[in-house]
PDB file of C-alpha atoms in Angstrom:
ATOM      1  CA  UNK A   1      96.529  59.369  70.564  1.00  0.00           C
ATOM      2  CA  UNK A   2      93.040  60.674  69.698  1.00  0.00           C
ATOM      3  CA  UNK A   3      91.624  57.140  70.000  1.00  0.00           C
ATOM      4  CA  UNK A   4      93.260  56.800  73.418  1.00  0.00           C
ATOM      5  CA  UNK A   5      91.615  60.049  74.541  1.00  0.00           C
ATOM      6  CA  UNK A   6      88.229  58.944  73.290  1.00  0.00           C
ATOM      7  CA  UNK A   7      88.564  55.554  74.962  1.00  0.00           C
ATOM      8  CA  UNK A   8      89.599  57.211  78.238  1.00  0.00           C
ATOM      9  CA  UNK A   9      86.628  59.575  78.040  1.00  0.00           C
ATOM     10  CA  UNK A  10      84.122  56.828  77.249  1.00  0.00           C
ATOM     11  CA  UNK A  11      85.464  54.661  80.060  1.00  0.00           C
ATOM     12  CA  UNK A  12      85.224  57.422  82.664  1.00  0.00           C
ATOM     13  CA  UNK A  13      82.154  59.252  81.366  1.00  0.00           C
ATOM     14  CA  UNK A  14      79.582  57.812  83.829  1.00  0.00           C
ATOM     15  CA  UNK A  15      81.928  58.427  86.751  1.00  0.00           C
ATOM     16  CA  UNK A  16      82.611  61.968  85.512  1.00  0.00           C
ATOM     17  CA  UNK A  17      78.873  62.717  85.412  1.00  0.00           C
ATOM     18  CA  UNK A  18      78.521  61.278  88.910  1.00  0.00           C
ATOM     19  CA  UNK A  19      81.454  63.452  90.004  1.00  0.00           C
ATOM     20  CA  UNK A  20      80.027  66.679  88.513  1.00  0.00           C
ATOM     21  CA  UNK A  21      76.363  66.180  89.530  1.00  0.00           C
ATOM     22  CA  UNK A  22      76.745  67.062  93.234  1.00  0.00           C
ATOM     23  CA  UNK A  23      78.797  70.126  92.362  1.00  0.00           C
ATOM     24  CA  UNK A  24      76.322  71.589  89.863  1.00  0.00           C
ATOM     25  CA  UNK A  25      73.242  70.207  91.627  1.00  0.00           C
ATOM     26  CA  UNK A  26      71.634  68.620  88.591  1.00  0.00           C
ATOM     27  CA  UNK A  27      72.431  65.576  86.486  1.00  0.00           C
ATOM     28  CA  UNK A  28      71.482  67.322  83.234  1.00  0.00           C
ATOM     29  CA  UNK A  29      73.892  70.185  83.944  1.00  0.00           C
ATOM     30  CA  UNK A  30      76.522  67.624  84.914  1.00  0.00           C
ATOM     31  CA  UNK A  31      76.086  66.027  81.470  1.00  0.00           C
ATOM     32  CA  UNK A  32      76.691  69.432  79.883  1.00  0.00           C
ATOM     33  CA  UNK A  33      79.791  69.974  81.995  1.00  0.00           C
ATOM     34  CA  UNK A  34      81.213  66.570  81.077  1.00  0.00           C
ATOM     35  CA  UNK A  35      80.519  67.209  77.395  1.00  0.00           C
ATOM     36  CA  UNK A  36      82.318  70.557  77.587  1.00  0.00           C
ATOM     37  CA  UNK A  37      85.183  68.861  79.409  1.00  0.00           C
ATOM     38  CA  UNK A  38      85.468  66.326  76.590  1.00  0.00           C
ATOM     39  CA  UNK A  39      85.621  69.108  74.020  1.00  0.00           C
ATOM     40  CA  UNK A  40      88.424  70.823  75.897  1.00  0.00           C
ATOM     41  CA  UNK A  41      90.246  67.569  76.578  1.00  0.00           C
ATOM     42  CA  UNK A  42      90.015  66.427  72.948  1.00  0.00           C
ATOM     43  CA  UNK A  43      91.340  69.763  71.653  1.00  0.00           C
ATOM     44  CA  UNK A  44      94.292  69.690  74.034  1.00  0.00           C
ATOM     45  CA  UNK A  45      97.664  69.571  72.287  1.00  0.00           C
ATOM     46  CA  UNK A  46      98.704  65.948  71.804  1.00  0.00           C
ATOM     47  CA  UNK A  47     102.374  66.820  72.057  1.00  0.00           C
ATOM     48  CA  UNK A  48     101.949  67.998  75.647  1.00  0.00           C
ATOM     49  CA  UNK A  49     103.044  65.414  78.159  1.00  0.00           C
ATOM     50  CA  UNK A  50     100.123  64.611  80.451  1.00  0.00           C
ATOM     51  CA  UNK A  51     101.276  62.058  82.979  1.00  0.00           C
ATOM     52  CA  UNK A  52      97.804  61.199  84.307  1.00  0.00           C
ATOM     53  CA  UNK A  53      95.222  61.874  81.594  1.00  0.00           C
ATOM     54  CA  UNK A  54      92.318  60.581  83.696  1.00  0.00           C
ATOM     55  CA  UNK A  55      93.224  62.944  86.550  1.00  0.00           C
ATOM     56  CA  UNK A  56      93.551  65.754  84.063  1.00  0.00           C
ATOM     57  CA  UNK A  57      90.071  65.007  82.685  1.00  0.00           C
ATOM     58  CA  UNK A  58      88.603  64.971  86.210  1.00  0.00           C
ATOM     59  CA  UNK A  59      90.295  68.302  86.912  1.00  0.00           C
ATOM     60  CA  UNK A  60      88.711  69.823  83.799  1.00  0.00           C
ATOM     61  CA  UNK A  61      85.285  68.542  84.890  1.00  0.00           C
ATOM     62  CA  UNK A  62      85.763  69.886  88.408  1.00  0.00           C
ATOM     63  CA  UNK A  63      86.835  73.341  87.207  1.00  0.00           C
ATOM     64  CA  UNK A  64      83.982  73.598  84.705  1.00  0.00           C
ATOM     65  CA  UNK A  65      81.458  72.439  87.317  1.00  0.00           C
ATOM     66  CA  UNK A  66      82.676  75.022  89.811  1.00  0.00           C
ATOM     67  CA  UNK A  67      82.561  77.736  87.134  1.00  0.00           C
ATOM     68  CA  UNK A  68      78.985  76.832  86.299  1.00  0.00           C
ATOM     69  CA  UNK A  69      78.017  76.812  89.981  1.00  0.00           C
ATOM     70  CA  UNK A  70      79.472  80.294  90.427  1.00  0.00           C
ATOM     71  CA  UNK A  71      77.686  81.520  87.321  1.00  0.00           C
ATOM     72  CA  UNK A  72      74.381  80.083  88.528  1.00  0.00           C
ATOM     73  CA  UNK A  73      74.823  81.628  91.976  1.00  0.00           C
ATOM     74  CA  UNK A  74      75.470  85.014  90.404  1.00  0.00           C
ATOM     75  CA  UNK A  75      72.383  84.724  88.215  1.00  0.00           C
ATOM     76  CA  UNK A  76      70.249  83.703  91.207  1.00  0.00           C
ATOM     77  CA  UNK A  77      71.535  86.536  93.365  1.00  0.00           C
ATOM     78  CA  UNK A  78      68.956  88.932  91.943  1.00  0.00           C
ATOM     79  CA  UNK A  79      65.723  87.245  90.855  1.00  0.00           C
ATOM     80  CA  UNK A  80      64.137  89.174  88.032  1.00  0.00           C
ATOM     81  CA  UNK A  81      67.409  91.028  87.500  1.00  0.00           C
ATOM     82  CA  UNK A  82      67.117  90.900  83.721  1.00  0.00           C
ATOM     83  CA  UNK A  83      63.728  92.585  83.797  1.00  0.00           C
ATOM     84  CA  UNK A  84      64.988  95.220  86.220  1.00  0.00           C
ATOM     85  CA  UNK A  85      68.008  95.868  84.035  1.00  0.00           C
ATOM     86  CA  UNK A  86      65.815  96.300  80.973  1.00  0.00           C
ATOM     87  CA  UNK A  87      63.747  98.932  82.792  1.00  0.00           C
ATOM     88  CA  UNK A  88      66.729 101.051  83.809  1.00  0.00           C
ATOM     89  CA  UNK A  89      67.014 104.328  81.931  1.00  0.00           C
ATOM     90  CA  UNK A  90      69.777 104.661  79.396  1.00  0.00           C
ATOM     91  CA  UNK A  91      72.998 106.121  80.708  1.00  0.00           C
ATOM     92  CA  UNK A  92      73.097 108.647  77.888  1.00  0.00           C
ATOM     93  CA  UNK A  93      70.823 111.654  77.749  1.00  0.00           C
ATOM     94  CA  UNK A  94      67.921 111.866  75.343  1.00  0.00           C
ATOM     95  CA  UNK A  95      68.311 114.367  72.491  1.00  0.00           C
ATOM     96  CA  UNK A  96      65.993 116.797  74.318  1.00  0.00           C
ATOM     97  CA  UNK A  97      68.012 116.493  77.529  1.00  0.00           C
ATOM     98  CA  UNK A  98      71.264 116.969  75.628  1.00  0.00           C
ATOM     99  CA  UNK A  99      70.007 120.199  74.032  1.00  0.00           C
ATOM    100  CA  UNK A 100      68.703 121.434  77.378  1.00  0.00           C
ATOM    101  CA  UNK A 101      72.039 120.699  79.045  1.00  0.00           C
ATOM    102  CA  UNK A 102      73.922 122.470  76.248  1.00  0.00           C
ATOM    103  CA  UNK A 103      71.679 125.510  76.665  1.00  0.00           C
ATOM    104  CA  UNK A 104      72.292 125.523  80.423  1.00  0.00           C
ATOM    105  CA  UNK A 105      76.054 125.297  79.920  1.00  0.00           C
ATOM    106  CA  UNK A 106      75.978 128.148  77.423  1.00  0.00           C
ATOM    107  CA  UNK A 107      73.963 130.287  79.861  1.00  0.00           C
ATOM    108  CA  UNK A 108      76.398 129.557  82.691  1.00  0.00           C
ATOM    109  CA  UNK A 109      79.357 130.311  80.432  1.00  0.00           C
ATOM    110  CA  UNK A 110      77.852 133.689  79.489  1.00  0.00           C
ATOM    111  CA  UNK A 111      77.120 134.410  83.159  1.00  0.00           C
ATOM    112  CA  UNK A 112      80.736 133.644  84.111  1.00  0.00           C
ATOM    113  CA  UNK A 113      81.986 136.000  81.398  1.00  0.00           C
ATOM    114  CA  UNK A 114      79.925 138.812  82.980  1.00  0.00           C
ATOM    115  CA  UNK A 115      81.656 138.422  86.354  1.00  0.00           C
ATOM    116  CA  UNK A 116      84.614 140.513  87.483  1.00  0.00           C
ATOM    117  CA  UNK A 117      87.865 138.644  86.840  1.00  0.00           C
ATOM    118  CA  UNK A 118      88.713 138.002  90.509  1.00  0.00           C
ATOM    119  CA  UNK A 119      85.230 136.614  91.199  1.00  0.00           C
ATOM    120  CA  UNK A 120      85.352 134.413  88.108  1.00  0.00           C
ATOM    121  CA  UNK A 121      88.846 133.108  88.934  1.00  0.00           C
ATOM    122  CA  UNK A 122      87.851 132.357  92.537  1.00  0.00           C
ATOM    123  CA  UNK A 123      84.763 130.486  91.355  1.00  0.00           C
ATOM    124  CA  UNK A 124      86.575 128.522  88.635  1.00  0.00           C
ATOM    125  CA  UNK A 125      89.461 127.563  90.903  1.00  0.00           C
ATOM    126  CA  UNK A 126      87.228 126.428  93.758  1.00  0.00           C
ATOM    127  CA  UNK A 127      84.207 124.886  92.012  1.00  0.00           C
ATOM    128  CA  UNK A 128      85.750 123.690  88.759  1.00  0.00           C
ATOM    129  CA  UNK A 129      89.401 123.237  89.674  1.00  0.00           C
ATOM    130  CA  UNK A 130      88.866 121.603  93.042  1.00  0.00           C
ATOM    131  CA  UNK A 131      91.089 123.997  94.952  1.00  0.00           C
ATOM    132  CA  UNK A 132      90.331 124.701  98.600  1.00  0.00           C
ATOM    133  CA  UNK A 133      89.217 128.150  99.695  1.00  0.00           C
ATOM    134  CA  UNK A 134      92.593 128.520 101.430  1.00  0.00           C
ATOM    135  CA  UNK A 135      94.498 127.717  98.209  1.00  0.00           C
ATOM    136  CA  UNK A 136      92.377 130.168  96.216  1.00  0.00           C
ATOM    137  CA  UNK A 137      92.931 132.855  98.864  1.00  0.00           C
ATOM    138  CA  UNK A 138      96.694 132.334  98.708  1.00  0.00           C
ATOM    139  CA  UNK A 139      96.642 132.517  94.899  1.00  0.00           C
ATOM    140  CA  UNK A 140      94.559 135.706  94.837  1.00  0.00           C
ATOM    141  CA  UNK A 141      96.340 137.126  97.904  1.00  0.00           C
ATOM    142  CA  UNK A 142      93.065 137.780  99.728  1.00  0.00           C
ATOM    143  CA  UNK A 143      91.381 136.390 102.850  1.00  0.00           C
ATOM    144  CA  UNK A 144      89.551 133.081 102.931  1.00  0.00           C
ATOM    145  CA  UNK A 145      86.317 134.833 103.917  1.00  0.00           C
ATOM    146  CA  UNK A 146      86.576 137.082 100.842  1.00  0.00           C
ATOM    147  CA  UNK A 147      87.104 134.044  98.600  1.00  0.00           C
ATOM    148  CA  UNK A 148      84.037 132.446 100.181  1.00  0.00           C
ATOM    149  CA  UNK A 149      82.024 135.577  99.420  1.00  0.00           C
ATOM    150  CA  UNK A 150      83.347 135.734  95.833  1.00  0.00           C
ATOM    151  CA  UNK A 151      82.392 132.112  95.159  1.00  0.00           C
ATOM    152  CA  UNK A 152      78.968 132.696  96.707  1.00  0.00           C
ATOM    153  CA  UNK A 153      78.423 135.803  94.563  1.00  0.00           C
ATOM    154  CA  UNK A 154      79.432 133.893  91.416  1.00  0.00           C
ATOM    155  CA  UNK A 155      77.033 131.059  92.210  1.00  0.00           C
ATOM    156  CA  UNK A 156      74.160 133.457  92.853  1.00  0.00           C
ATOM    157  CA  UNK A 157      74.901 135.365  89.631  1.00  0.00           C
ATOM    158  CA  UNK A 158      74.981 132.137  87.562  1.00  0.00           C
ATOM    159  CA  UNK A 159      71.742 130.929  89.129  1.00  0.00           C
ATOM    160  CA  UNK A 160      69.983 134.230  88.386  1.00  0.00           C
ATOM    161  CA  UNK A 161      71.136 134.187  84.764  1.00  0.00           C
ATOM    162  CA  UNK A 162      70.188 130.552  84.369  1.00  0.00           C
ATOM    163  CA  UNK A 163      66.685 131.117  85.733  1.00  0.00           C
ATOM    164  CA  UNK A 164      66.269 134.197  83.535  1.00  0.00           C
ATOM    165  CA  UNK A 165      67.227 132.426  80.293  1.00  0.00           C
ATOM    166  CA  UNK A 166      65.398 129.127  80.771  1.00  0.00           C
TER     167      UNK A 166
END
C-alpha cells in the first residue's frame, strides 16, 4: 500500500504544485505545501478506506494551501508587527512598581480602617463591591444622597492619607 501511495504522489506531484501555486501565490511555497501534503498522506492509516486517494491528496493540498494563505495574510496585516510587539512593555509590573503598589494598598487599607464603620461599608460596597448607590442606601437604611456623601468622604480621606504617606 505504501508503494501505491508513493506512486500516486509521484504521478500527481507536478499537477499538485500547479494546483497549489495560484492559491499560495508562489511556486516555492506551493512546493512546500505539496511536500507537507505528502507527509500527511503517507502517514495516513492504511487500514482506512479511501475510495479516491488522488482526490484525497488534492484535498490535503488545497486545505494546506488555504491555511498557509490565511497565515500569510495574518502576518502581513501589520507590517513590522514583530518589532512593535517586542517594544511593548511587559504586562507585569517591575519590582519597583510592585513595591510602590503594595505601599499604596497598605496606605489605603490603613485609611479605610480609620473611617467610621458606616462610611467604610458604604465605600466598600459601592467602589469595591459594585453595588449601586441605591442598593447601598437600602442596605444601610439611609438616603441615596447620604450614601453619595459617605462614599465621597471616604475617597477624599483615602486620597489625603495616600498623599501624606507617599
